[in-house]
XYZ file of N, CA, C and O in Angstrom:
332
model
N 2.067 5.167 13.923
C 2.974 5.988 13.152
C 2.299 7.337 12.948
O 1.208 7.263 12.384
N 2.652 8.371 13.236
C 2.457 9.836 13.191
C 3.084 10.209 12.109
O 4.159 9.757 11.713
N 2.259 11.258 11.471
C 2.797 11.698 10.320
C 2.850 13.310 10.563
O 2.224 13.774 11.516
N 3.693 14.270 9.591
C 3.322 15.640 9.664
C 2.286 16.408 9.630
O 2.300 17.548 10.093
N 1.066 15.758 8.967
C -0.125 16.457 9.106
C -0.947 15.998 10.129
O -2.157 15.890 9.931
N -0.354 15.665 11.386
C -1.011 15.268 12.238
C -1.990 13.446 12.070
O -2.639 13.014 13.024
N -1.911 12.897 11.125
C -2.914 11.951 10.844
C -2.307 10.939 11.532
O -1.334 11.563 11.955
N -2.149 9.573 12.045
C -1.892 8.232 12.451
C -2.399 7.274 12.437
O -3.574 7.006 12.689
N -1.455 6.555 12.100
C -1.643 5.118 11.722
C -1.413 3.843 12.294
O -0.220 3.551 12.377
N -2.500 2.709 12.858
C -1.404 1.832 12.765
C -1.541 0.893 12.559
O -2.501 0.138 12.709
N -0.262 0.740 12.041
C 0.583 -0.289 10.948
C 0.275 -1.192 11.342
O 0.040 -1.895 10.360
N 0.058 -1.823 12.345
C -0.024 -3.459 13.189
C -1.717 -3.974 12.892
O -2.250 -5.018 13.267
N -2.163 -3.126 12.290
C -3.311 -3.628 11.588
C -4.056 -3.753 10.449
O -4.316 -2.647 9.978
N -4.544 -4.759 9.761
C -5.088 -4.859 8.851
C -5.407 -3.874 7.676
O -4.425 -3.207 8.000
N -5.841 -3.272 6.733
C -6.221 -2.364 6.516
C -8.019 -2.529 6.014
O -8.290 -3.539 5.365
N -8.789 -1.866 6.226
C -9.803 -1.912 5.894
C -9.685 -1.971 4.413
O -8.778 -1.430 3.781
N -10.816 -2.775 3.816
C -10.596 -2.661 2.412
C -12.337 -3.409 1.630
O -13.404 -3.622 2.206
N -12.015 -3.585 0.426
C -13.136 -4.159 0.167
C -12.672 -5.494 -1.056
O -11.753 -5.611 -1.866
N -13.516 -6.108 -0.773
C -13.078 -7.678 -1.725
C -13.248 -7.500 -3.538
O -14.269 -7.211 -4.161
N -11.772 -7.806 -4.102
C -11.635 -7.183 -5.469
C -11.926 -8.903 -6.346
O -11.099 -9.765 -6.048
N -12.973 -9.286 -7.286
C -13.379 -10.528 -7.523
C -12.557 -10.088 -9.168
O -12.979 -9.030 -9.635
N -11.910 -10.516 -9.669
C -11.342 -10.442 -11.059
C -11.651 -11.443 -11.876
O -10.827 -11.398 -12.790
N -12.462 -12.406 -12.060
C -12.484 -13.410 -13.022
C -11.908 -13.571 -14.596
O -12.373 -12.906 -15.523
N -11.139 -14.270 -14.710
C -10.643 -14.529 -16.284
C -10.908 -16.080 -16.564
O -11.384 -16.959 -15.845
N -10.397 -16.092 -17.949
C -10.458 -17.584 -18.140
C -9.431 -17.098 -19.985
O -9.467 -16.043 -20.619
N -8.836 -18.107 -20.214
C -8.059 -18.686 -20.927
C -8.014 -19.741 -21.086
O -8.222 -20.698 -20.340
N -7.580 -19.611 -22.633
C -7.274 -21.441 -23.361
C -6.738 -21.359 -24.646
O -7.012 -20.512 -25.495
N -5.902 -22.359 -24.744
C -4.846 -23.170 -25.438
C -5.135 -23.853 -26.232
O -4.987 -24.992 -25.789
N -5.557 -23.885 -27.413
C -6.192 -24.993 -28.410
C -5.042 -25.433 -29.599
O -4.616 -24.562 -30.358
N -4.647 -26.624 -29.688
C -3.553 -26.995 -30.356
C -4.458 -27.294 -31.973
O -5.142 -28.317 -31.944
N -4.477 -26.886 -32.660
C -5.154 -27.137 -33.462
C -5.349 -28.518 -34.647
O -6.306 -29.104 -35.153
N -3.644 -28.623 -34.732
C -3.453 -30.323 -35.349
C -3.453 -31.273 -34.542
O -3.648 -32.358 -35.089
N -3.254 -31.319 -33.012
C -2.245 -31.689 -32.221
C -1.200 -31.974 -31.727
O -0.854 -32.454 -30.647
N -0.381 -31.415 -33.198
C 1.276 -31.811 -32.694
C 2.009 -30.626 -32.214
O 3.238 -30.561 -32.220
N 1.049 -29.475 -31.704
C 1.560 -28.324 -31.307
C 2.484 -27.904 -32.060
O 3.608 -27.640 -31.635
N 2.094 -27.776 -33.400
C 2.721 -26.536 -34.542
C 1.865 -25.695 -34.712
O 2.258 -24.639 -35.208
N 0.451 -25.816 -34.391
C -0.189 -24.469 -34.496
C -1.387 -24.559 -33.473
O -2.246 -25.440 -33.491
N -1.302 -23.371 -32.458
C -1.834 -23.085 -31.578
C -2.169 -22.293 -32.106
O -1.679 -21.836 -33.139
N -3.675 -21.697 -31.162
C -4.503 -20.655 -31.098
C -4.385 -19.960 -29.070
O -4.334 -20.915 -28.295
N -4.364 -19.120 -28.642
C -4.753 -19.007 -27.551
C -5.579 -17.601 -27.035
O -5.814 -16.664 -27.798
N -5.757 -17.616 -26.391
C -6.482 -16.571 -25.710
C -7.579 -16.212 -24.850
O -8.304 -17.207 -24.858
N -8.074 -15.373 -24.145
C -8.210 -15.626 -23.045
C -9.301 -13.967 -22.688
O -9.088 -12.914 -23.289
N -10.109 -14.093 -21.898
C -10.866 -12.715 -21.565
C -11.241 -12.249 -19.822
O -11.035 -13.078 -18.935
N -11.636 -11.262 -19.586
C -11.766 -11.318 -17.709
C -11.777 -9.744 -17.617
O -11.594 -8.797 -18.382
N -12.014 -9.902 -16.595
C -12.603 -8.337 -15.953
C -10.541 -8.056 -14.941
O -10.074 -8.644 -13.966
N -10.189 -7.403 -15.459
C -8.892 -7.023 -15.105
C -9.349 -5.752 -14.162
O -10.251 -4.977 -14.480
N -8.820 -5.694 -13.329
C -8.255 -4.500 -12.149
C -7.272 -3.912 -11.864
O -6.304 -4.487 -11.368
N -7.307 -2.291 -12.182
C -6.059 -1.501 -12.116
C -6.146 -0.975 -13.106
O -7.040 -1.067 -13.948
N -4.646 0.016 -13.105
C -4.297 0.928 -14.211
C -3.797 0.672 -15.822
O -2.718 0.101 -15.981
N -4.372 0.983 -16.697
C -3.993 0.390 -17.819
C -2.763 0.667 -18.330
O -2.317 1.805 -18.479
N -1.820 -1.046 -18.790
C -0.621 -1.334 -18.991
C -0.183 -0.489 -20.115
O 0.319 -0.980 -21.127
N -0.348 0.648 -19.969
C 0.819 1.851 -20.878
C 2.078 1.359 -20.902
O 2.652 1.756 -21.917
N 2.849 0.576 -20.137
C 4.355 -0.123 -20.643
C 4.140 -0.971 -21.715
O 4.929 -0.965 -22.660
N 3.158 -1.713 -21.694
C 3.252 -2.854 -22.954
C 3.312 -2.401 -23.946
O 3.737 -3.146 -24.830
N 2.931 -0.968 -24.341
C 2.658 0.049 -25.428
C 4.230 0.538 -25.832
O 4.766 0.498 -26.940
N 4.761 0.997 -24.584
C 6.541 1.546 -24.782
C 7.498 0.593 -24.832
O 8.623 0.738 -25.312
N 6.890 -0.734 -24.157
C 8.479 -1.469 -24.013
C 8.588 -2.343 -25.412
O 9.485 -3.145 -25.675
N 7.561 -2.027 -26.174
C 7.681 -2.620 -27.640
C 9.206 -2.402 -28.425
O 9.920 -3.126 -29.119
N 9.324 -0.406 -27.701
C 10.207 0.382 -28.637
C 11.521 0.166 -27.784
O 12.510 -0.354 -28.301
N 11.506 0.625 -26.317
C 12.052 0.947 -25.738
C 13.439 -0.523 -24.995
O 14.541 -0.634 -24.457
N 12.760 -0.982 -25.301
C 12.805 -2.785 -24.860
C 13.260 -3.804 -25.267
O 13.119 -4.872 -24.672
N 14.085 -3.626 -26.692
C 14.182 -4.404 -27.731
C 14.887 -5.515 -27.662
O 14.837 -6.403 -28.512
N 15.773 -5.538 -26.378
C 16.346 -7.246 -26.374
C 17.807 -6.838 -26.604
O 18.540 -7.706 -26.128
N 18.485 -5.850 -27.151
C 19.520 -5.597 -27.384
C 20.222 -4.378 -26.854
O 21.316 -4.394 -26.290
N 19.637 -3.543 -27.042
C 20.105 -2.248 -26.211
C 19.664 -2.158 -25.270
O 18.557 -1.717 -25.579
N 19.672 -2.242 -24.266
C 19.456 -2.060 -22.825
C 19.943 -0.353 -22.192
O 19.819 -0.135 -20.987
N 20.446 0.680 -23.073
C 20.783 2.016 -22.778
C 21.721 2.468 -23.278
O 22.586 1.834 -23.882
N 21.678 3.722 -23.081
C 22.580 4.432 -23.776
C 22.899 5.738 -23.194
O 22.072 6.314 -22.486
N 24.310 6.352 -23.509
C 24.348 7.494 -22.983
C 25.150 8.990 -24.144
O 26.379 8.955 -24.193
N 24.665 9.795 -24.712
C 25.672 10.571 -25.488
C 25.772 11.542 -24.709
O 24.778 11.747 -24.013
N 27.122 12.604 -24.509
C 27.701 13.112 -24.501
C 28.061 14.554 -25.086
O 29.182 14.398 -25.571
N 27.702 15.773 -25.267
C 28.115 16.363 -26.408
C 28.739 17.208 -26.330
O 27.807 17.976 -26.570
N 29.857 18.100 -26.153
C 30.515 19.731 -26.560
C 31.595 19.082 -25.501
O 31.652 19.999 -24.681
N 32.447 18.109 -25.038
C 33.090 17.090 -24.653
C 34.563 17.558 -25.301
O 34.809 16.778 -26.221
N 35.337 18.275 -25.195
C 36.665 18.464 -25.931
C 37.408 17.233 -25.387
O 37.456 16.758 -24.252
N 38.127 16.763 -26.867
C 39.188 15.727 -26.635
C 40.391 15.889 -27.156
O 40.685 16.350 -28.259
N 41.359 15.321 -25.963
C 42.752 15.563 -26.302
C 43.551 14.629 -26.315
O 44.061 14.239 -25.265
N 43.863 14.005 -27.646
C 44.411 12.267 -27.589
C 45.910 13.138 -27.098
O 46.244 14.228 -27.563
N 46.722 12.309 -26.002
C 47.948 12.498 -25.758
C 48.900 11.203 -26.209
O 48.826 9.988 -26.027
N 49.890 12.146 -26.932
C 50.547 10.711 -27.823
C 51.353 9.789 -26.710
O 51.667 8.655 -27.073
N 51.673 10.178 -25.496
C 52.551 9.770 -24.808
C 51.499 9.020 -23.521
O 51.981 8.846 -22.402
N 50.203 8.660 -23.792
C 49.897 8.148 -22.533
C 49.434 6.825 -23.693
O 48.963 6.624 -24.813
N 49.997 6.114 -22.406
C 49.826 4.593 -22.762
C 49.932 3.328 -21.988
O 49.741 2.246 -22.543
C-alpha cells in the first residue's frame, strides 16, 4: 500500500512490535458468606491511555438521557386549520 508521502506498506505482514506483559490480579471476598457483603478489588500494571471517560461518563451517561437537542430564535406559527 503506497501512501502520499511516498512511504509503503505491507499489509500482508505482521507488524513488528514488542511483547506488552500487563499483570493484574483481583479478588472477591464474601465476607459473611451469604454474599450480602462483599469486598473486592484488584491491582496490576495497566497499559495505555488513561480512562478520562470513566471521569465524564459519570455526568454525561446517566442511564436516562441519552441526548438532547435545543433549538433557539426558531419562529413558530401554530396554524389553526392544519390537522
Amino acid at each position: 500500500m503506497k501512501f502520499l508521502n511516498g512511504a509503503s506498506y505491507n499489509v500482508g505482514s505482521a507488524p513488528n512490535g514488542f511483547l506488552v506483559f500487563s499483570p493484574r490480579v483481583g479478588f472477591n471476598w464474601d465476607i459473611k458468606g451469604d454474599r450480602t457483603w462483599q469486598l473486592r478489588g484488584g491491582a496490576g500494571v495497566f497499559e495505555g491511555a488513561p480512562p478520562f471517560v470513566w471521569l465524564e461518563n459519570q455526568a454525561a451517561n446517566n442511564g436516562v438521557q441519552f441526548g438532547s437537542f435545543t433549538e433557539t430564535n426558531v419562529p413558530f406559527f401554530p396554524s389553526p386549520t392544519a390537522g
